[in-house]
Coordinates of C-alpha atoms and ligand atoms in Angstrom, one line a residue:
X1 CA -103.4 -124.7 72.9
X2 CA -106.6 -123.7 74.1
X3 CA -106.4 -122.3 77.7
X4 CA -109.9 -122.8 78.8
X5 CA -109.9 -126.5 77.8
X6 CA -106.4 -127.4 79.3
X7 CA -107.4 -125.4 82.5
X8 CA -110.7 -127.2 82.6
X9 CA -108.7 -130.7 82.2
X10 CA -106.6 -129.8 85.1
X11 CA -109.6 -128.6 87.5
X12 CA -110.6 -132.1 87.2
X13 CA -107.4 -134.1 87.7
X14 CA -106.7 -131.9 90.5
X15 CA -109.7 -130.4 92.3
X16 CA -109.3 -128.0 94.7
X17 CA -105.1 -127.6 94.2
X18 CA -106.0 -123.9 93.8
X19 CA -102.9 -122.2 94.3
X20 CA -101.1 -124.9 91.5
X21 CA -104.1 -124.1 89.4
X22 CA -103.6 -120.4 89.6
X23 CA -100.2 -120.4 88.8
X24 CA -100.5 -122.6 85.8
X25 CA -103.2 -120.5 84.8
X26 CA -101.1 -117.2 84.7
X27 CA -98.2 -119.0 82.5
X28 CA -100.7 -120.6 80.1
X29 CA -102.1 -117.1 79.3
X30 CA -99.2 -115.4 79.0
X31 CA -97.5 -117.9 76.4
X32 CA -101.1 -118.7 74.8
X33 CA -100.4 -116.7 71.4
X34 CA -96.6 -117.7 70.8
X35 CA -97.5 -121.5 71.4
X36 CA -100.0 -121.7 69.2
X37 CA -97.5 -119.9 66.7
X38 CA -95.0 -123.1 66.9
X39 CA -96.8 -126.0 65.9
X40 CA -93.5 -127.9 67.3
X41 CA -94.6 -127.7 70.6
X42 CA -98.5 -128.6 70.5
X43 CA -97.3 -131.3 68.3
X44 CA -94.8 -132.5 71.4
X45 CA -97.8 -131.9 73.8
X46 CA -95.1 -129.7 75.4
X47 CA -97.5 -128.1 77.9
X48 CA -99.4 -131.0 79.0
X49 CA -96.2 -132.4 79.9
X50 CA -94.9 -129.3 81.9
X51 CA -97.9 -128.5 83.9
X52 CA -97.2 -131.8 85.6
X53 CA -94.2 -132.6 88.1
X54 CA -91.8 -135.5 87.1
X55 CA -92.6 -137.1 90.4
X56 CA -94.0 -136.2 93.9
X57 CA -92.8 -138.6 96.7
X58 CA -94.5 -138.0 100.2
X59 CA -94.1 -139.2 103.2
X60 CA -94.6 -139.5 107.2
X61 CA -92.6 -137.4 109.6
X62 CA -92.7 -138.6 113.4
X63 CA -90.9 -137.1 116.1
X64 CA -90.9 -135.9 119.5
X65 CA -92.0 -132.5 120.9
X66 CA -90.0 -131.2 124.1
X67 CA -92.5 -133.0 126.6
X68 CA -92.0 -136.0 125.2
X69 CA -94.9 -136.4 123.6
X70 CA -95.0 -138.2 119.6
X71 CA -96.1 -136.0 116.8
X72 CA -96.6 -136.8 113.3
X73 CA -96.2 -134.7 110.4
X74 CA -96.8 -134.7 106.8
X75 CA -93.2 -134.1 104.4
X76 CA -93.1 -133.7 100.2
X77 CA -90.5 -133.0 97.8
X78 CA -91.9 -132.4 94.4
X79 CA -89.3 -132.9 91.7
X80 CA -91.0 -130.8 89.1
X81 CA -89.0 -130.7 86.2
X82 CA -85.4 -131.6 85.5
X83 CA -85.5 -130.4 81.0
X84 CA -82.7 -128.0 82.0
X85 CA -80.9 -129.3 85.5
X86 CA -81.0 -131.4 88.2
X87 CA -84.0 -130.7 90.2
X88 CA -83.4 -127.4 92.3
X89 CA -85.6 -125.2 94.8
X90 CA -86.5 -124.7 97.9
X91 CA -88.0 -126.3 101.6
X92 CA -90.8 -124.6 103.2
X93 CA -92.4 -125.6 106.9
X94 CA -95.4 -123.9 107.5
X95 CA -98.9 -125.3 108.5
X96 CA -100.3 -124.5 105.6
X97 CA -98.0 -127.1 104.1
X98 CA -100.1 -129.3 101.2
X99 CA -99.8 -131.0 97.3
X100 CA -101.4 -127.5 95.9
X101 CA -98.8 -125.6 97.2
X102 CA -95.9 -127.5 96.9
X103 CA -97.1 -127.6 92.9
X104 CA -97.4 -124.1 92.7
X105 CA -94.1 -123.7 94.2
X106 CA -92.5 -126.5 91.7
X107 CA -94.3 -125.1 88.6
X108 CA -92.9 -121.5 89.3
X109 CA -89.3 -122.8 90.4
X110 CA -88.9 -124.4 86.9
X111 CA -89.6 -121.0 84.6
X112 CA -87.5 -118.9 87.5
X113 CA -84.4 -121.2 87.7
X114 CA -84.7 -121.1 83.8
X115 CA -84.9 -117.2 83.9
X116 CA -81.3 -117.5 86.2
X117 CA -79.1 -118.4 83.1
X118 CA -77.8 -121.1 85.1
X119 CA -78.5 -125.3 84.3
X120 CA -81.1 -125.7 87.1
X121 CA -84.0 -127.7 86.9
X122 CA -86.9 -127.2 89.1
X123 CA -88.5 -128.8 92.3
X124 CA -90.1 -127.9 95.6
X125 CA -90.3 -129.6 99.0
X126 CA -92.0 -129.3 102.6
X127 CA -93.4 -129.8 105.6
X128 CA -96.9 -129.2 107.7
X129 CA -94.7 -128.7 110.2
X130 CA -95.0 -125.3 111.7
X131 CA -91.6 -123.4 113.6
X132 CA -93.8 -121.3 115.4
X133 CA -93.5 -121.6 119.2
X134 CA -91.0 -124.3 118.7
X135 CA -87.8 -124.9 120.8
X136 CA -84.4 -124.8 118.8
X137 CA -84.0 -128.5 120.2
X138 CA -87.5 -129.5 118.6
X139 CA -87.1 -127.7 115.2
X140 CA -83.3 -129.4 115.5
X141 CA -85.4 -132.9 115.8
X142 CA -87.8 -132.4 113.6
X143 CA -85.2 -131.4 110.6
X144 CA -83.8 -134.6 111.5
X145 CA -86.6 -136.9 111.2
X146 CA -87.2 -134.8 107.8
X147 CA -84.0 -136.0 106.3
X148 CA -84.4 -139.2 107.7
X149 CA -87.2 -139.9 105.3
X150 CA -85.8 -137.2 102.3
X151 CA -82.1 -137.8 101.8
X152 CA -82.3 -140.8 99.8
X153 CA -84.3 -138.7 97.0
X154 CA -81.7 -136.2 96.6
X155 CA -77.8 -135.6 95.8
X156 CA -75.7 -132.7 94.5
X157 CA -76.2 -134.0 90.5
X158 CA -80.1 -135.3 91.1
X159 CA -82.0 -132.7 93.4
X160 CA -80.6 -130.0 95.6
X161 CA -82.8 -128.1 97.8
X162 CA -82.6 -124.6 99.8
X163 CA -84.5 -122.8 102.2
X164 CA -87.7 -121.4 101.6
X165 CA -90.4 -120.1 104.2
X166 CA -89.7 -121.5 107.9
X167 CA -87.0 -122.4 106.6
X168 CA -83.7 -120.6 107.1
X169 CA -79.8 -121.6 107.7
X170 CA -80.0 -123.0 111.0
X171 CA -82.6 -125.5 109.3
X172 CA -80.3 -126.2 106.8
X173 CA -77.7 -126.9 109.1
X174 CA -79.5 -129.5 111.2
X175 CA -81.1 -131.5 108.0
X176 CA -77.6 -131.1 106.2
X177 CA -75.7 -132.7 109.7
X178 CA -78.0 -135.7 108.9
X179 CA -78.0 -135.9 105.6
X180 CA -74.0 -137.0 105.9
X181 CA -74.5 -139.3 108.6
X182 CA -76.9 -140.9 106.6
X183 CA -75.5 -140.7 103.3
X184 CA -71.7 -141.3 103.8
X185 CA -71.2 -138.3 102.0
X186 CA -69.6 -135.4 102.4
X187 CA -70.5 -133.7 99.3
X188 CA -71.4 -130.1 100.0
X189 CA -73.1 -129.7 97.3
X190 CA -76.3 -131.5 98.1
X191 CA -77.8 -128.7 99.9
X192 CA -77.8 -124.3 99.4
X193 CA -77.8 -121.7 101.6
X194 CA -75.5 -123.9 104.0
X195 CA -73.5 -121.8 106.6
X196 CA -69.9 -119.6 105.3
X197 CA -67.5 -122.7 107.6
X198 CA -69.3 -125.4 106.2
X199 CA -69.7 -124.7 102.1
X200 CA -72.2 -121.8 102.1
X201 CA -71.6 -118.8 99.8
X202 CA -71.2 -115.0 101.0
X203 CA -74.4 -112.8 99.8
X204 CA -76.6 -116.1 100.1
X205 CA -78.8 -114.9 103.1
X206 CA -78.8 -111.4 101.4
X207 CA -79.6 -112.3 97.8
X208 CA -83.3 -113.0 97.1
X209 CA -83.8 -109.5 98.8
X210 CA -80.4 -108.2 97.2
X211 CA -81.7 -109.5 94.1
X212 CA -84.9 -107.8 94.6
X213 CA -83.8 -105.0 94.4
X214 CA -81.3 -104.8 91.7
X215 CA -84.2 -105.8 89.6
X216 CA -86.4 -102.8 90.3
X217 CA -83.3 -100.8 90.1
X218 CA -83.5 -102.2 86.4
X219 CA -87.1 -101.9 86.3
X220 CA -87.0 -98.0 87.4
X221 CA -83.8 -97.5 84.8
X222 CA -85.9 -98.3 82.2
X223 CA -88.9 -96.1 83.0
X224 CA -86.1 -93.2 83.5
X225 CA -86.2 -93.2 87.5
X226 CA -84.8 -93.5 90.1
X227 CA -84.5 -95.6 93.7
X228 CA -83.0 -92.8 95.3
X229 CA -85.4 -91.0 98.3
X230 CA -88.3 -93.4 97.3
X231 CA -90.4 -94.8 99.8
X232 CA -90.9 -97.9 100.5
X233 CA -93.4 -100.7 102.0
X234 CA -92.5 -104.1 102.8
X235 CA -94.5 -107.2 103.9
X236 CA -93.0 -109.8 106.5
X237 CA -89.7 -109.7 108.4
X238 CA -88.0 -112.6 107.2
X239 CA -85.0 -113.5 105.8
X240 CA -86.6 -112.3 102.4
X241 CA -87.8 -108.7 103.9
X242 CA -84.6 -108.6 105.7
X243 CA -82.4 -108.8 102.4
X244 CA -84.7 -106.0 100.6
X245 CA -84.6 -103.7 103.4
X246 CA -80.6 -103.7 103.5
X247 CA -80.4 -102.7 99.8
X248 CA -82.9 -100.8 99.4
X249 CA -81.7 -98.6 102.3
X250 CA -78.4 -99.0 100.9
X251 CA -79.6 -97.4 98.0
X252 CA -81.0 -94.6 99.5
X253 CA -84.8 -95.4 99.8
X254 CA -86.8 -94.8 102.8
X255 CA -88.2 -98.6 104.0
X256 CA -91.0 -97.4 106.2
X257 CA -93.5 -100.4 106.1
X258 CA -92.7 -104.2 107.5
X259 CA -95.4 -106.4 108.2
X260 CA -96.2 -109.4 110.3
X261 CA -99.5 -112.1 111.2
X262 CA -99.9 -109.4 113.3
X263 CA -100.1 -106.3 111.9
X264 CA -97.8 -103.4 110.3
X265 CA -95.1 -101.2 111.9
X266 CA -94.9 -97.9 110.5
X267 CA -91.2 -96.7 110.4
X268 CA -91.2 -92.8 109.3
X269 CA -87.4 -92.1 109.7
X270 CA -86.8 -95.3 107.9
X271 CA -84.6 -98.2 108.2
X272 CA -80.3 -97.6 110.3
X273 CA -78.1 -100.8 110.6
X274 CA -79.1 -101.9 114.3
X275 CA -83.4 -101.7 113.1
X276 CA -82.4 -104.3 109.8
X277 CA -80.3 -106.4 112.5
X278 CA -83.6 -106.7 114.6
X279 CA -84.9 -108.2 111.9
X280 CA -83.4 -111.0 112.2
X281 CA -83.3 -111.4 116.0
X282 CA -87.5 -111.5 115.5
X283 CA -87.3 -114.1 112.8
X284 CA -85.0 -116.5 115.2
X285 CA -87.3 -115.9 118.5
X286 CA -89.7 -118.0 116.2
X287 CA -93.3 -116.2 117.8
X288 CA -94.1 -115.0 114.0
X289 CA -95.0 -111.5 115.6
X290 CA -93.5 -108.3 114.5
X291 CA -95.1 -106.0 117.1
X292 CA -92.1 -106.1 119.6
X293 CA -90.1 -104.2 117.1
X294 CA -92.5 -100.8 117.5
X295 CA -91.6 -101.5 121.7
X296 CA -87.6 -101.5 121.0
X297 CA -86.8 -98.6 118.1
X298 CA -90.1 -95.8 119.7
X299 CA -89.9 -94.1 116.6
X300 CA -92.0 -96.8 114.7
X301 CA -95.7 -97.6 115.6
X302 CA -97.2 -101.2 115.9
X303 CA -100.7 -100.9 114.0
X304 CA -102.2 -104.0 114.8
X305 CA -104.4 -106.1 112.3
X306 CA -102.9 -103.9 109.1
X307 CA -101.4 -105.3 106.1
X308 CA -98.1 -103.0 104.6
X309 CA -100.5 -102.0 101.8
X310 CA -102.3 -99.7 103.9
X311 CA -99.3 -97.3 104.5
X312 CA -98.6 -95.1 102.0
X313 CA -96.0 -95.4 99.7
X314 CA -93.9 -95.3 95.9
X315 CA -93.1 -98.6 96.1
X316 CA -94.8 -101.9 97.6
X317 CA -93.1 -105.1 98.0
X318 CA -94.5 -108.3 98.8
X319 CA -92.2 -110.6 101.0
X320 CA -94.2 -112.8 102.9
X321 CA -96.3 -115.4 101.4
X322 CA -98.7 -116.4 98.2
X323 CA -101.4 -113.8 97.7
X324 CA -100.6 -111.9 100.5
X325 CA -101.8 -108.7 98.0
X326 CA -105.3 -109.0 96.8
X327 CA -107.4 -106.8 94.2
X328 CA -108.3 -104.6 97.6
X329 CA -105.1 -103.6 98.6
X330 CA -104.1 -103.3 94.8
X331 CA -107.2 -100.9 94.9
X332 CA -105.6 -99.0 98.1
X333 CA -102.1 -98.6 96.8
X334 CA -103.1 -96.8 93.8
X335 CA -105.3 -94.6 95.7
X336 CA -102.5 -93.5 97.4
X337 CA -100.0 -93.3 94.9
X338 CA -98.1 -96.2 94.5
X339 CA -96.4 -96.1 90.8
X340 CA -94.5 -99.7 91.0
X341 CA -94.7 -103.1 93.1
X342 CA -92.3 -106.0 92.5
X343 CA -93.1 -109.4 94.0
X344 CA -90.2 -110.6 96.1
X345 CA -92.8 -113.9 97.5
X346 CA -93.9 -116.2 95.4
X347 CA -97.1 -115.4 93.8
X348 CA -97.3 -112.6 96.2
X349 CA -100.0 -111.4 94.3
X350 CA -103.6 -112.6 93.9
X351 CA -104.8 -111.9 90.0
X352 CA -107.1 -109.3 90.7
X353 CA -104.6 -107.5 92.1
X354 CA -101.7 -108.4 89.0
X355 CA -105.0 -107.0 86.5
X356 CA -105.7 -103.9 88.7
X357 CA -101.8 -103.0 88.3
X358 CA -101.6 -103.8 84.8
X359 CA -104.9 -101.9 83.8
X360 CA -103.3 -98.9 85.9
X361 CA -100.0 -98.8 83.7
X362 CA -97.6 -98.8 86.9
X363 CA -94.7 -100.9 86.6
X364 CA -95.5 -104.5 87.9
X365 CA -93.2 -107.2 88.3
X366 CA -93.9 -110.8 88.7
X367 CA -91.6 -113.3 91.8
X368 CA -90.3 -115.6 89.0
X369 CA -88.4 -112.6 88.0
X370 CA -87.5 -110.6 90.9
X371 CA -86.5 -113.0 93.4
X372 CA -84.6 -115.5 91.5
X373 CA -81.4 -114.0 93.0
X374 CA -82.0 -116.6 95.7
X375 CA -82.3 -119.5 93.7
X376 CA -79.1 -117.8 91.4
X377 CA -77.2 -117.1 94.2
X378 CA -77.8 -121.3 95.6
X379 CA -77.0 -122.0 92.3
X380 CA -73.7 -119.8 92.5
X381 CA -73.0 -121.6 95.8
X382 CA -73.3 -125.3 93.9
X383 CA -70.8 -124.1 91.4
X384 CA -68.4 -122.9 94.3
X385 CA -68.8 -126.8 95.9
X386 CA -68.1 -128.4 92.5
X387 CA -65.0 -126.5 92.7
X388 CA -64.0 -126.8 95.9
X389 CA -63.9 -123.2 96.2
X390 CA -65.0 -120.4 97.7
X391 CA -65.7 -116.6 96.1
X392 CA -64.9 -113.7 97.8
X393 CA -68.4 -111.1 98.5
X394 CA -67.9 -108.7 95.6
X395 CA -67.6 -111.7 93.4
X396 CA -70.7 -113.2 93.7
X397 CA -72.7 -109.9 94.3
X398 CA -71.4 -109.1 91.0
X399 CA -72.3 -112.3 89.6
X400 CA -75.8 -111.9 91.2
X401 CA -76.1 -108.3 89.7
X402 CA -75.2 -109.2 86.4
X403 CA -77.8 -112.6 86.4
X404 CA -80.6 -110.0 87.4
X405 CA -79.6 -107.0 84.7
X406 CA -80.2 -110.5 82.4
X407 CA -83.2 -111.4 83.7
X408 CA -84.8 -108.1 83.2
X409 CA -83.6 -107.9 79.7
X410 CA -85.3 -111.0 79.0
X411 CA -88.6 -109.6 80.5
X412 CA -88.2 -106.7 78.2
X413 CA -87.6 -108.5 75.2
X414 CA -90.5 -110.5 75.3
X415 CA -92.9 -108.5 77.5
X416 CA -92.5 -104.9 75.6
X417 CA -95.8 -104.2 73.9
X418 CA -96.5 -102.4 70.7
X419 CA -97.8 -98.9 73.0
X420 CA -94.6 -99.4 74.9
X421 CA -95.2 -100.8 77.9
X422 CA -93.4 -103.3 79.7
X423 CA -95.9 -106.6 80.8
X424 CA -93.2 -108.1 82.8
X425 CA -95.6 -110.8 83.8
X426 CA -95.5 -111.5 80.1
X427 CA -92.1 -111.4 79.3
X428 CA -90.9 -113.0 82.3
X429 CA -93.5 -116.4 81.8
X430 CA -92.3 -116.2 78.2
X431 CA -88.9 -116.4 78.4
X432 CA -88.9 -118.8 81.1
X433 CA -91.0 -121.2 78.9
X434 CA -89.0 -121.2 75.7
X435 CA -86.2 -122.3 77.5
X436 CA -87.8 -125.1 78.9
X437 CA -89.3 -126.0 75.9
X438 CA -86.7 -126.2 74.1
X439 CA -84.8 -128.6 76.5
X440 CA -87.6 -130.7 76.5
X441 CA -88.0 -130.8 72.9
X442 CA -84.2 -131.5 72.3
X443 CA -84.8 -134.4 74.4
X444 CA -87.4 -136.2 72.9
X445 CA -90.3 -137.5 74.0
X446 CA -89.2 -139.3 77.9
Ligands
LIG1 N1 -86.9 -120.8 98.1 C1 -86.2 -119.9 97.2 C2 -87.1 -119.7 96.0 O1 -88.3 -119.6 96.1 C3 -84.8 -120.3 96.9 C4 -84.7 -121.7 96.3 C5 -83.2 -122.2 96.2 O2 -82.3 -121.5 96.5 O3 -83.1 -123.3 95.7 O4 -86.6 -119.4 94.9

């Protein structure tokens, strides 16, 4: 394999998909030297078939908005890879919505739900559609018209999709009632992240942030330290911040960064129960603003237009959205101390910034890695449906616990370098890919 060459392949099949292109270019360096050690898989053009999705369907989404007017947006599901499982990953509505970044989101979704230990395929889906400023009646409408169009492309053995960004479990709810109408099915299975009366699992809502943080638990282990009286800065206020806020106060850091569109709140005392509840009463009011929470707990500041990178902290982590840290805030964090930052987005991280850590020798962990709790824990939730059964709490933390203590094992054993340190980018892209290799070799050549 020849990186350059593939990448320049790529740039011409898909021009301009920059996000997909920058996430396939991460894996293809990372995996460079131990592909071109196994002549099996350059002989199976393994990678050229990975770096492309199974199959993207697309289609129109028309509804109506609350003054009766029609609107038309754009929906995608791309079924990335199925070498391991049935397709599996998540929904995200946001305007931002296009091909690139459905790809990127595929592409990742396959080496992460390998990571989980668990038979999961991977596959990514969406919407233009944008929940901002929208009525509970028009987002119930437009998940509707979603599944109108979706539900035929998906089943609990084919392709099971999840929440993502925008999308949370009151979306699920409302594409899931549909789904059944329009399925005559009542399968539970077909969808994750589903509420606790109808088929969800406990620790679902909590476990990409839960995850999160059980990995840099690991990740700190390993370096001999601790979580314990850390600070910590996070980005966003969703359902992903939410999650890592909980734990990590829970395990006795001080969360005194979260971050919206519009700007940074900077909690000194830290996080109590009734703050990490507000959370999530600012994610449902659906304005994308985090401002409001500086007017109701006067002991945090609103700084407006700041990112969480600009407060200073031990420990940064990214919950928002793709390259929501750049080489510039990389630049700032170190300045001002920070000695670890673990992705909880996807791709949180822009490669300037992933070089800058790496250069620095602070611990660095890539999203694949430390937010597959999510995916785990959906995947966790479809074994509970199979069965027809549901686990209590402690069961499926433990269960989520013991999938990330494997998952960072993995990162060390094939991300540890000769001086010691631990390239989890590495590790995490290459244990992800040998397991899908390997599938796909198994099964021949389809
Ligand atoms: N959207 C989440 C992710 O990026 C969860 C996907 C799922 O549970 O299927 O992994």
């Amino acid at each position: 394999m020849n990186v350059n060459r593939l990448m320049t392949d790529l740039e011409r099949k898909h021009p301009g998909e920059s996000e997909y292109l920058q996430a396939v270019r991460e894996v293809l360096e990372s995996i460079e030297e131990l592909y071109n050690e196994h002549p099996e898989f350059e002989k199976a053009k393994i990678i050229e078939r990975m770096v492309e999705p199974d199959r993207i369907i697309t289609f129109r989404v028309t509804w109506v908005d609350d003054k009766g007017e029609i609107q038309t947006n754009l929906g995608y599901r791309v079924q990335f890879n199925s070498a391991i499982g049935p397709y599996k990953g998540g929904i995200r509505f946001h305007a931002a919505v296009n091909t690139s970044m459905l790809k990127f989101l595929g592409f990742e979704q396959t080496f992460k739900n390998a990571l989980t230990t668990l038979p999961m395929g991977g596959a990514k889906g969406g919407s233009d559609f944008s929940p901002k400023g929208k009525s509970d009646a028009e987002i119930m409408r437009f998940c509707q018209a979603f599944m109108l169009e979706l539900w035929n492309n998906i089943g609990p053995d084919t392709d099971v999709p999840a929440g993502d960004v925008g999308v949370g479990g009151r979306e699920i709810g409302y594409m899931y009632g549909m789904y059944k109408k329009l399925a005559r099915e009542y399968n539970t299975g077909v969808l994750t992240g589903k509420g606790l009366t109808w088929g969800g699992s406990l620790i679902r809502p909590e476990a990409t942030g839960f995850g999160a943080l059980y990995f840099v638990e690991h990740m700190l282990g390993e370096a001999g330290k601790s979580i314990a009286g850390k600070s910590v800065a996070i980005s966003g206020f969703g359902n992903v911040a939410w999650g890592a806020a909980q734990k990590a106060t829970e395990l006795g850091a001080k969360v005194i960064a979260i971050s919206g569109p519009d700007g940074v709140i900077y909690n000194p005392n830290g996080m109590t129960a009734e703050k990490i509840d507000y959370m999530l009463e600012l994610r449902a009011s659906n304005r994308d603003i985090v401002a409001p929470f500086a007017e109701r707990f006067p002991d945090a500041e609103f700084i407006p237009g700041k990112k969480a990178w600009s407060v200073k902290c031990d420990i940064a982590l990214p919950c928002a959205f793709q390259n929501e840290l750049t080489g510039e805030d990389a630049a700032e964090l170190l300045a001002n101390g920070t000695w670890c930052v673990a992705e909880v987005s996807n791709m949180g991280c822009t490669p300037e910034a992933i070089e800058t850590f790496i250069k620095a020798g602070i611990l660095f962990a890539p999203g694949k890695a430390v937010n597959a709790g999510g995916v785990a824990t959906s995947g966790l939730e479809m074994t509970q449906n199979a069965q027809h059964l549901s686990w209590s709490a402690e069961e499926v933390d433990a269960k989520l616990h013991y999938i990330m203590s494997q998952i960072h094992q993995a990162c060390v054993k094939y991300g540890k370098q000769a001086d010691g340190y631990i390239n989890y980018v590495k590790g995490a892209n290459i244990a992800g890919f040998m397991k899908v290799a390997q599938a796909m070799l198994e099964q021949g050549v389809i």
